[in-house]
């Protein structure tokens, strides 16, 4: 998978910590496929690392208040741990991120039956998930950025979805600022539905830090998707006003998890689809997350219409990060930019249909600064 460009950059850099692209072996899958780890280092010293398995982000270093860099992406210690896990750490999710109610949808008059789970719905595309596949990779460098282009071909009938889908995901680290971007592009040879996201978990105090008590969230969303008992959208998009989901002004998610709330469940937790207040298809700022302890700020921009905000409610201490710390409930958060769940069954939601001749494109950016 290593490109000639990458080999040249490695020779010029001389070591993983130098500016450029560094590649090293990461392991071999149970099926015998080699997996590599890529580490990008920009001119400011920020690093972004990912592996070919699941096109999974495994680290992103941000400068704290003192200038020291911390990895803010929760990770696992080795390839075997990623193969065992069901939590989709930092991986690309598809063909359809989120839930599809009844494990079926109708498009152009044709009903498509998907693979139901035990609750009778499909989540994150169903098995076999994109997070458990080894993606093909090409590394690149240009005047403004360095990165890799990952490609995956999902054949007709894969996960029971119609159409051969060609998906390209670009990880791009900007040279002159602490910002990385995830760029998606997909085409199909038959009508289908698509919804992609990256499932990274963050903790801006540093991966392995406990809880979210020092985090403040500001999210540009004025509505959320109301869901049923299986957390499948009903079709109603309700106002966040006077609910725990109102982060239009900076607020502590941890504080809102302390008290009882019918909306947050029992035990309480955020796992909600927020409708972003932005122009359709335009790359715009949608969230600012601050950690008052480290001084790290993460600003998220996206072209997507919504985001799934999740506070790691199901973490139970059974999985351990590379830091040696077991991940407990609320030890991280995910902010998954995407289209709304169950959109194929909800005519009022933005469409997720992709047809031959059309190109799906999406961009999400993560920029890190100091408060």
GROMACS .gro file of C-alpha atoms in nm:
model
  371
    1UNK     CA    1   0.000   0.000   0.000
    2UNK     CA    2   0.295   0.233   0.046
    3UNK     CA    3   0.321   0.477  -0.242
    4UNK     CA    4   0.645   0.597  -0.405
    5UNK     CA    5   0.557   0.946  -0.282
    6UNK     CA    6   0.535   0.821   0.074
    7UNK     CA    7   0.870   0.641   0.047
    8UNK     CA    8   1.031   0.962  -0.080
    9UNK     CA    9   0.879   1.165   0.201
   10UNK     CA   10   1.001   0.913   0.458
   11UNK     CA   11   1.352   0.929   0.320
   12UNK     CA   12   1.348   1.308   0.335
   13UNK     CA   13   1.198   1.320   0.683
   14UNK     CA   14   1.432   1.067   0.836
   15UNK     CA   15   1.207   1.000   1.135
   16UNK     CA   16   0.839   0.978   1.232
   17UNK     CA   17   0.848   1.307   1.423
   18UNK     CA   18   0.969   1.516   1.128
   19UNK     CA   19   0.735   1.713   0.907
   20UNK     CA   20   0.578   1.491   0.643
   21UNK     CA   21   0.432   1.142   0.616
   22UNK     CA   22   0.563   0.841   0.807
   23UNK     CA   23   0.440   0.485   0.754
   24UNK     CA   24   0.511   0.179   0.963
   25UNK     CA   25   0.369  -0.173   0.993
   26UNK     CA   26   0.078  -0.199   1.237
   27UNK     CA   27  -0.001  -0.568   1.223
   28UNK     CA   28  -0.165  -0.848   1.028
   29UNK     CA   29  -0.538  -0.920   1.036
   30UNK     CA   30  -0.681  -1.259   1.126
   31UNK     CA   31  -0.731  -1.308   0.750
   32UNK     CA   32  -0.360  -1.246   0.687
   33UNK     CA   33  -0.379  -0.892   0.543
   34UNK     CA   34  -0.104  -0.647   0.631
   35UNK     CA   35  -0.211  -0.320   0.794
   36UNK     CA   36  -0.004  -0.003   0.811
   37UNK     CA   37  -0.018   0.302   1.037
   38UNK     CA   38   0.028   0.645   0.881
   39UNK     CA   39   0.139   0.945   1.084
   40UNK     CA   40   0.115   1.292   0.934
   41UNK     CA   41   0.313   1.578   1.092
   42UNK     CA   42   0.251   1.936   0.983
   43UNK     CA   43   0.477   2.241   1.003
   44UNK     CA   44   0.343   2.330   1.349
   45UNK     CA   45   0.408   1.986   1.497
   46UNK     CA   46   0.050   1.857   1.497
   47UNK     CA   47   0.021   1.487   1.420
   48UNK     CA   48  -0.268   1.289   1.278
   49UNK     CA   49  -0.244   0.909   1.272
   50UNK     CA   50  -0.468   0.644   1.119
   51UNK     CA   51  -0.457   0.280   1.016
   52UNK     CA   52  -0.572   0.098   0.703
   53UNK     CA   53  -0.806  -0.122   0.906
   54UNK     CA   54  -1.139   0.059   0.893
   55UNK     CA   55  -0.957   0.373   0.773
   56UNK     CA   56  -0.948   0.433   1.148
   57UNK     CA   57  -0.815   0.751   1.310
   58UNK     CA   58  -0.602   0.647   1.608
   59UNK     CA   59  -0.449   0.978   1.722
   60UNK     CA   60  -0.462   1.355   1.679
   61UNK     CA   61  -0.231   1.576   1.884
   62UNK     CA   62  -0.343   1.923   1.991
   63UNK     CA   63  -0.141   2.188   2.175
   64UNK     CA   64  -0.261   2.260   2.527
   65UNK     CA   65  -0.241   2.588   2.717
   66UNK     CA   66   0.131   2.541   2.785
   67UNK     CA   67   0.209   2.443   2.425
   68UNK     CA   68   0.258   2.073   2.502
   69UNK     CA   69   0.076   1.836   2.270
   70UNK     CA   70  -0.179   1.579   2.383
   71UNK     CA   71  -0.351   1.305   2.187
   72UNK     CA   72  -0.722   1.387   2.204
   73UNK     CA   73  -0.857   1.082   2.016
   74UNK     CA   74  -0.945   0.772   2.217
   75UNK     CA   75  -0.769   0.466   2.079
   76UNK     CA   76  -0.702   0.097   2.139
   77UNK     CA   77  -0.359  -0.060   2.196
   78UNK     CA   78  -0.324  -0.280   1.887
   79UNK     CA   79  -0.483  -0.424   1.576
   80UNK     CA   80  -0.624  -0.727   1.757
   81UNK     CA   81  -0.817  -0.496   1.990
   82UNK     CA   82  -0.970  -0.311   1.694
   83UNK     CA   83  -1.070  -0.641   1.532
   84UNK     CA   84  -1.245  -0.755   1.853
   85UNK     CA   85  -1.423  -0.429   1.928
   86UNK     CA   86  -1.779  -0.341   1.833
   87UNK     CA   87  -1.745   0.030   1.921
   88UNK     CA   88  -1.613   0.145   1.579
   89UNK     CA   89  -1.334   0.360   1.729
   90UNK     CA   90  -1.240   0.635   1.483
   91UNK     CA   91  -1.348   0.431   1.179
   92UNK     CA   92  -1.541   0.526   0.867
   93UNK     CA   93  -1.903   0.411   0.891
   94UNK     CA   94  -2.120   0.311   0.594
   95UNK     CA   95  -2.305   0.230   0.380
   96UNK     CA   96  -2.557   0.401   0.607
   97UNK     CA   97  -2.447   0.556   0.937
   98UNK     CA   98  -2.720   0.552   1.200
   99UNK     CA   99  -3.046   0.360   1.219
  100UNK     CA  100  -3.289   0.253   0.948
  101UNK     CA  101  -3.621   0.154   1.104
  102UNK     CA  102  -3.768  -0.185   1.020
  103UNK     CA  103  -3.444  -0.272   0.838
  104UNK     CA  104  -3.600  -0.165   0.510
  105UNK     CA  105  -3.674   0.135   0.293
  106UNK     CA  106  -3.841   0.213  -0.040
  107UNK     CA  107  -3.666   0.404  -0.318
  108UNK     CA  108  -3.807   0.468  -0.666
  109UNK     CA  109  -4.095   0.232  -0.587
  110UNK     CA  110  -3.869  -0.058  -0.490
  111UNK     CA  111  -3.854  -0.186  -0.132
  112UNK     CA  112  -3.509  -0.288  -0.009
  113UNK     CA  113  -3.488  -0.537   0.277
  114UNK     CA  114  -3.174  -0.494   0.489
  115UNK     CA  115  -3.022  -0.707   0.761
  116UNK     CA  116  -3.214  -0.657   1.088
  117UNK     CA  117  -3.049  -0.672   1.429
  118UNK     CA  118  -3.218  -0.816   1.736
  119UNK     CA  119  -3.439  -0.506   1.759
  120UNK     CA  120  -3.553  -0.540   1.401
  121UNK     CA  121  -3.363  -0.240   1.266
  122UNK     CA  122  -3.039  -0.178   1.079
  123UNK     CA  123  -2.764   0.029   1.238
  124UNK     CA  124  -2.444   0.158   1.075
  125UNK     CA  125  -2.514  -0.043   0.761
  126UNK     CA  126  -2.520  -0.379   0.935
  127UNK     CA  127  -2.257  -0.651   0.899
  128UNK     CA  128  -1.998  -0.669   0.761
  129UNK     CA  129  -1.919  -0.314   0.869
  130UNK     CA  130  -1.679  -0.086   0.685
  131UNK     CA  131  -1.489  -0.052   1.014
  132UNK     CA  132  -1.375  -0.415   0.986
  133UNK     CA  133  -1.234  -0.393   0.633
  134UNK     CA  134  -0.884  -0.313   0.515
  135UNK     CA  135  -0.904  -0.011   0.288
  136UNK     CA  136  -0.672   0.068  -0.004
  137UNK     CA  137  -0.458   0.376   0.047
  138UNK     CA  138  -0.266   0.634  -0.156
  139UNK     CA  139  -0.060   0.900   0.024
  140UNK     CA  140  -0.018   1.253  -0.111
  141UNK     CA  141   0.145   1.589  -0.041
  142UNK     CA  142   0.067   1.928  -0.190
  143UNK     CA  143   0.161   2.286  -0.110
  144UNK     CA  144  -0.110   2.330   0.156
  145UNK     CA  145  -0.159   1.982   0.302
  146UNK     CA  146  -0.048   1.623   0.343
  147UNK     CA  147  -0.261   1.314   0.377
  148UNK     CA  148  -0.399   0.994   0.234
  149UNK     CA  149  -0.683   0.890   0.007
  150UNK     CA  150  -0.860   0.572   0.113
  151UNK     CA  151  -1.078   0.380  -0.131
  152UNK     CA  152  -1.332   0.104  -0.080
  153UNK     CA  153  -1.554  -0.073  -0.332
  154UNK     CA  154  -1.880  -0.200  -0.184
  155UNK     CA  155  -2.031  -0.448  -0.434
  156UNK     CA  156  -2.396  -0.472  -0.530
  157UNK     CA  157  -2.579  -0.649  -0.246
  158UNK     CA  158  -2.311  -0.567   0.013
  159UNK     CA  159  -2.490  -0.534   0.352
  160UNK     CA  160  -2.802  -0.598   0.137
  161UNK     CA  161  -2.783  -0.252  -0.023
  162UNK     CA  162  -2.832  -0.229  -0.400
  163UNK     CA  163  -2.570  -0.091  -0.635
  164UNK     CA  164  -2.195  -0.117  -0.662
  165UNK     CA  165  -2.062   0.174  -0.459
  166UNK     CA  166  -1.716   0.328  -0.501
  167UNK     CA  167  -1.622   0.530  -0.194
  168UNK     CA  168  -1.322   0.758  -0.152
  169UNK     CA  169  -1.228   0.913   0.183
  170UNK     CA  170  -0.947   1.166   0.212
  171UNK     CA  171  -0.770   1.248   0.539
  172UNK     CA  172  -0.604   1.587   0.495
  173UNK     CA  173  -0.382   1.763   0.751
  174UNK     CA  174  -0.321   2.130   0.675
  175UNK     CA  175   0.043   2.232   0.684
  176UNK     CA  176   0.010   2.578   0.839
  177UNK     CA  177  -0.269   2.528   1.095
  178UNK     CA  178  -0.375   2.260   1.342
  179UNK     CA  179  -0.666   2.138   1.133
  180UNK     CA  180  -0.753   1.814   0.962
  181UNK     CA  181  -1.034   1.742   0.721
  182UNK     CA  182  -1.227   1.433   0.622
  183UNK     CA  183  -1.352   1.447   0.263
  184UNK     CA  184  -1.600   1.192   0.125
  185UNK     CA  185  -1.684   1.114  -0.236
  186UNK     CA  186  -1.903   0.829  -0.363
  187UNK     CA  187  -2.065   0.706  -0.685
  188UNK     CA  188  -2.299   0.415  -0.757
  189UNK     CA  189  -2.414   0.214  -1.058
  190UNK     CA  190  -2.770   0.167  -0.924
  191UNK     CA  191  -3.004   0.375  -0.706
  192UNK     CA  192  -2.912   0.337  -0.339
  193UNK     CA  193  -2.893   0.534  -0.014
  194UNK     CA  194  -2.574   0.650   0.155
  195UNK     CA  195  -2.476   0.813   0.482
  196UNK     CA  196  -2.113   0.826   0.594
  197UNK     CA  197  -1.941   0.947   0.910
  198UNK     CA  198  -1.629   0.901   1.117
  199UNK     CA  199  -1.684   0.747   1.460
  200UNK     CA  200  -1.394   0.906   1.652
  201UNK     CA  201  -1.427   0.958   2.026
  202UNK     CA  202  -1.258   1.268   2.168
  203UNK     CA  203  -1.147   1.387   2.509
  204UNK     CA  204  -0.982   1.730   2.492
  205UNK     CA  205  -0.814   1.678   2.828
  206UNK     CA  206  -0.626   1.393   2.661
  207UNK     CA  207  -0.714   1.035   2.574
  208UNK     CA  208  -0.742   0.835   2.895
  209UNK     CA  209  -0.864   1.133   3.099
  210UNK     CA  210  -1.165   1.076   3.320
  211UNK     CA  211  -1.504   1.218   3.226
  212UNK     CA  212  -1.620   1.536   3.056
  213UNK     CA  213  -1.658   1.763   3.358
  214UNK     CA  214  -1.413   2.022   3.221
  215UNK     CA  215  -1.567   2.031   2.872
  216UNK     CA  216  -1.799   2.303   2.745
  217UNK     CA  217  -2.006   2.244   2.431
  218UNK     CA  218  -2.149   2.504   2.197
  219UNK     CA  219  -2.346   2.345   1.910
  220UNK     CA  220  -2.524   2.536   1.633
  221UNK     CA  221  -2.841   2.323   1.635
  222UNK     CA  222  -3.194   2.443   1.701
  223UNK     CA  223  -3.382   2.115   1.650
  224UNK     CA  224  -3.338   1.746   1.721
  225UNK     CA  225  -3.488   1.427   1.584
  226UNK     CA  226  -3.755   1.282   1.813
  227UNK     CA  227  -3.718   0.903   1.835
  228UNK     CA  228  -3.917   0.599   1.943
  229UNK     CA  229  -3.822   0.332   2.198
  230UNK     CA  230  -3.562   0.192   1.953
  231UNK     CA  231  -3.416   0.540   1.897
  232UNK     CA  232  -3.547   0.546   1.541
  233UNK     CA  233  -3.673   0.889   1.431
  234UNK     CA  234  -4.050   0.935   1.427
  235UNK     CA  235  -4.024   1.210   1.166
  236UNK     CA  236  -4.075   1.494   1.412
  237UNK     CA  237  -3.800   1.754   1.442
  238UNK     CA  238  -3.855   1.931   1.774
  239UNK     CA  239  -3.704   2.250   1.914
  240UNK     CA  240  -3.408   2.212   2.151
  241UNK     CA  241  -3.534   2.511   2.351
  242UNK     CA  242  -3.582   2.437   2.721
  243UNK     CA  243  -3.435   2.086   2.681
  244UNK     CA  244  -3.095   1.939   2.780
  245UNK     CA  245  -3.011   1.940   2.407
  246UNK     CA  246  -2.992   2.319   2.386
  247UNK     CA  247  -2.621   2.395   2.344
  248UNK     CA  248  -2.669   2.709   2.140
  249UNK     CA  249  -2.481   2.880   2.421
  250UNK     CA  250  -2.176   2.707   2.576
  251UNK     CA  251  -2.278   2.462   2.847
  252UNK     CA  252  -2.157   2.160   3.038
  253UNK     CA  253  -2.288   1.826   2.915
  254UNK     CA  254  -2.157   1.661   3.232
  255UNK     CA  255  -2.370   1.886   3.452
  256UNK     CA  256  -2.681   1.793   3.256
  257UNK     CA  257  -2.603   1.425   3.305
  258UNK     CA  258  -2.624   1.459   3.683
  259UNK     CA  259  -3.001   1.488   3.716
  260UNK     CA  260  -3.296   1.278   3.598
  261UNK     CA  261  -3.426   1.353   3.249
  262UNK     CA  262  -3.681   1.168   3.040
  263UNK     CA  263  -3.503   1.291   2.728
  264UNK     CA  264  -3.160   1.167   2.838
  265UNK     CA  265  -3.279   0.829   2.968
  266UNK     CA  266  -3.171   0.617   3.263
  267UNK     CA  267  -2.879   0.612   3.315
  268UNK     CA  268  -2.867   0.952   3.148
  269UNK     CA  269  -2.668   1.003   2.832
  270UNK     CA  270  -2.656   1.205   2.514
  271UNK     CA  271  -2.712   1.002   2.197
  272UNK     CA  272  -2.916   1.240   1.986
  273UNK     CA  273  -2.938   1.359   1.627
  274UNK     CA  274  -2.908   1.738   1.621
  275UNK     CA  275  -3.025   1.939   1.321
  276UNK     CA  276  -2.759   2.196   1.242
  277UNK     CA  277  -2.851   2.559   1.169
  278UNK     CA  278  -2.656   2.610   0.849
  279UNK     CA  279  -2.708   2.649   0.476
  280UNK     CA  280  -2.754   2.313   0.298
  281UNK     CA  281  -2.432   2.173   0.154
  282UNK     CA  282  -2.213   2.465   0.265
  283UNK     CA  283  -1.901   2.409   0.477
  284UNK     CA  284  -1.969   2.607   0.794
  285UNK     CA  285  -1.880   2.609   1.161
  286UNK     CA  286  -2.127   2.401   1.361
  287UNK     CA  287  -1.966   2.340   1.702
  288UNK     CA  288  -1.701   2.471   1.940
  289UNK     CA  289  -1.588   2.246   2.224
  290UNK     CA  290  -1.357   2.380   2.497
  291UNK     CA  291  -1.172   2.197   2.771
  292UNK     CA  292  -1.110   2.436   3.057
  293UNK     CA  293  -0.840   2.211   3.210
  294UNK     CA  294  -0.612   2.173   2.906
  295UNK     CA  295  -0.707   2.495   2.730
  296UNK     CA  296  -0.769   2.303   2.406
  297UNK     CA  297  -1.050   2.419   2.180
  298UNK     CA  298  -1.190   2.208   1.894
  299UNK     CA  299  -1.395   2.381   1.625
  300UNK     CA  300  -1.597   2.158   1.395
  301UNK     CA  301  -1.715   2.256   1.049
  302UNK     CA  302  -1.916   2.046   0.806
  303UNK     CA  303  -2.125   2.042   0.492
  304UNK     CA  304  -2.359   1.786   0.653
  305UNK     CA  305  -2.707   1.881   0.783
  306UNK     CA  306  -2.688   1.707   1.122
  307UNK     CA  307  -2.463   1.548   1.382
  308UNK     CA  308  -2.501   1.262   1.626
  309UNK     CA  309  -2.384   1.382   1.968
  310UNK     CA  310  -2.287   1.090   2.191
  311UNK     CA  311  -2.127   1.091   2.537
  312UNK     CA  312  -1.994   0.733   2.547
  313UNK     CA  313  -2.283   0.618   2.760
  314UNK     CA  314  -2.210   0.249   2.697
  315UNK     CA  315  -1.842   0.252   2.794
  316UNK     CA  316  -1.801  -0.003   3.073
  317UNK     CA  317  -1.430  -0.034   3.149
  318UNK     CA  318  -1.387  -0.349   2.941
  319UNK     CA  319  -1.175  -0.182   2.672
  320UNK     CA  320  -0.840  -0.025   2.747
  321UNK     CA  321  -0.661   0.247   2.552
  322UNK     CA  322  -0.296   0.254   2.452
  323UNK     CA  323  -0.239   0.473   2.760
  324UNK     CA  324  -0.331   0.173   2.976
  325UNK     CA  325  -0.648   0.338   3.105
  326UNK     CA  326  -0.979   0.152   3.088
  327UNK     CA  327  -1.254   0.360   2.929
  328UNK     CA  328  -1.552   0.418   3.158
  329UNK     CA  329  -1.889   0.583   3.092
  330UNK     CA  330  -1.858   0.948   2.977
  331UNK     CA  331  -1.479   0.927   2.924
  332UNK     CA  332  -1.519   1.067   2.575
  333UNK     CA  333  -1.766   1.208   2.325
  334UNK     CA  334  -1.842   1.159   1.958
  335UNK     CA  335  -1.964   1.431   1.725
  336UNK     CA  336  -2.060   1.239   1.412
  337UNK     CA  337  -2.145   1.474   1.126
  338UNK     CA  338  -2.388   1.303   0.889
  339UNK     CA  339  -2.742   1.299   0.752
  340UNK     CA  340  -3.027   1.213   0.983
  341UNK     CA  341  -3.096   0.849   1.076
  342UNK     CA  342  -3.383   0.678   0.896
  343UNK     CA  343  -3.388   0.945   0.626
  344UNK     CA  344  -3.484   0.689   0.356
  345UNK     CA  345  -3.814   0.640   0.544
  346UNK     CA  346  -3.869   1.007   0.632
  347UNK     CA  347  -3.968   1.217   0.326
  348UNK     CA  348  -3.934   1.544   0.522
  349UNK     CA  349  -3.566   1.477   0.604
  350UNK     CA  350  -3.286   1.577   0.363
  351UNK     CA  351  -3.254   1.302   0.102
  352UNK     CA  352  -2.982   1.037   0.125
  353UNK     CA  353  -3.056   0.887  -0.217
  354UNK     CA  354  -2.764   0.843  -0.456
  355UNK     CA  355  -2.829   0.756  -0.820
  356UNK     CA  356  -2.606   0.669  -1.117
  357UNK     CA  357  -2.449   0.980  -1.266
  358UNK     CA  358  -2.457   1.169  -0.936
  359UNK     CA  359  -2.161   1.218  -0.701
  360UNK     CA  360  -2.196   1.232  -0.325
  361UNK     CA  361  -1.954   1.478  -0.167
  362UNK     CA  362  -1.909   1.586   0.193
  363UNK     CA  363  -1.643   1.759   0.403
  364UNK     CA  364  -1.594   1.783   0.780
  365UNK     CA  365  -1.312   1.978   0.945
  366UNK     CA  366  -1.163   1.967   1.295
  367UNK     CA  367  -0.954   2.271   1.393
  368UNK     CA  368  -0.760   2.292   1.720
  369UNK     CA  369  -0.659   2.613   1.893
  370UNK     CA  370  -0.574   2.728   2.246
  371UNK     CA  371  -0.818   2.928   2.456
   0.00000   0.00000   0.00000
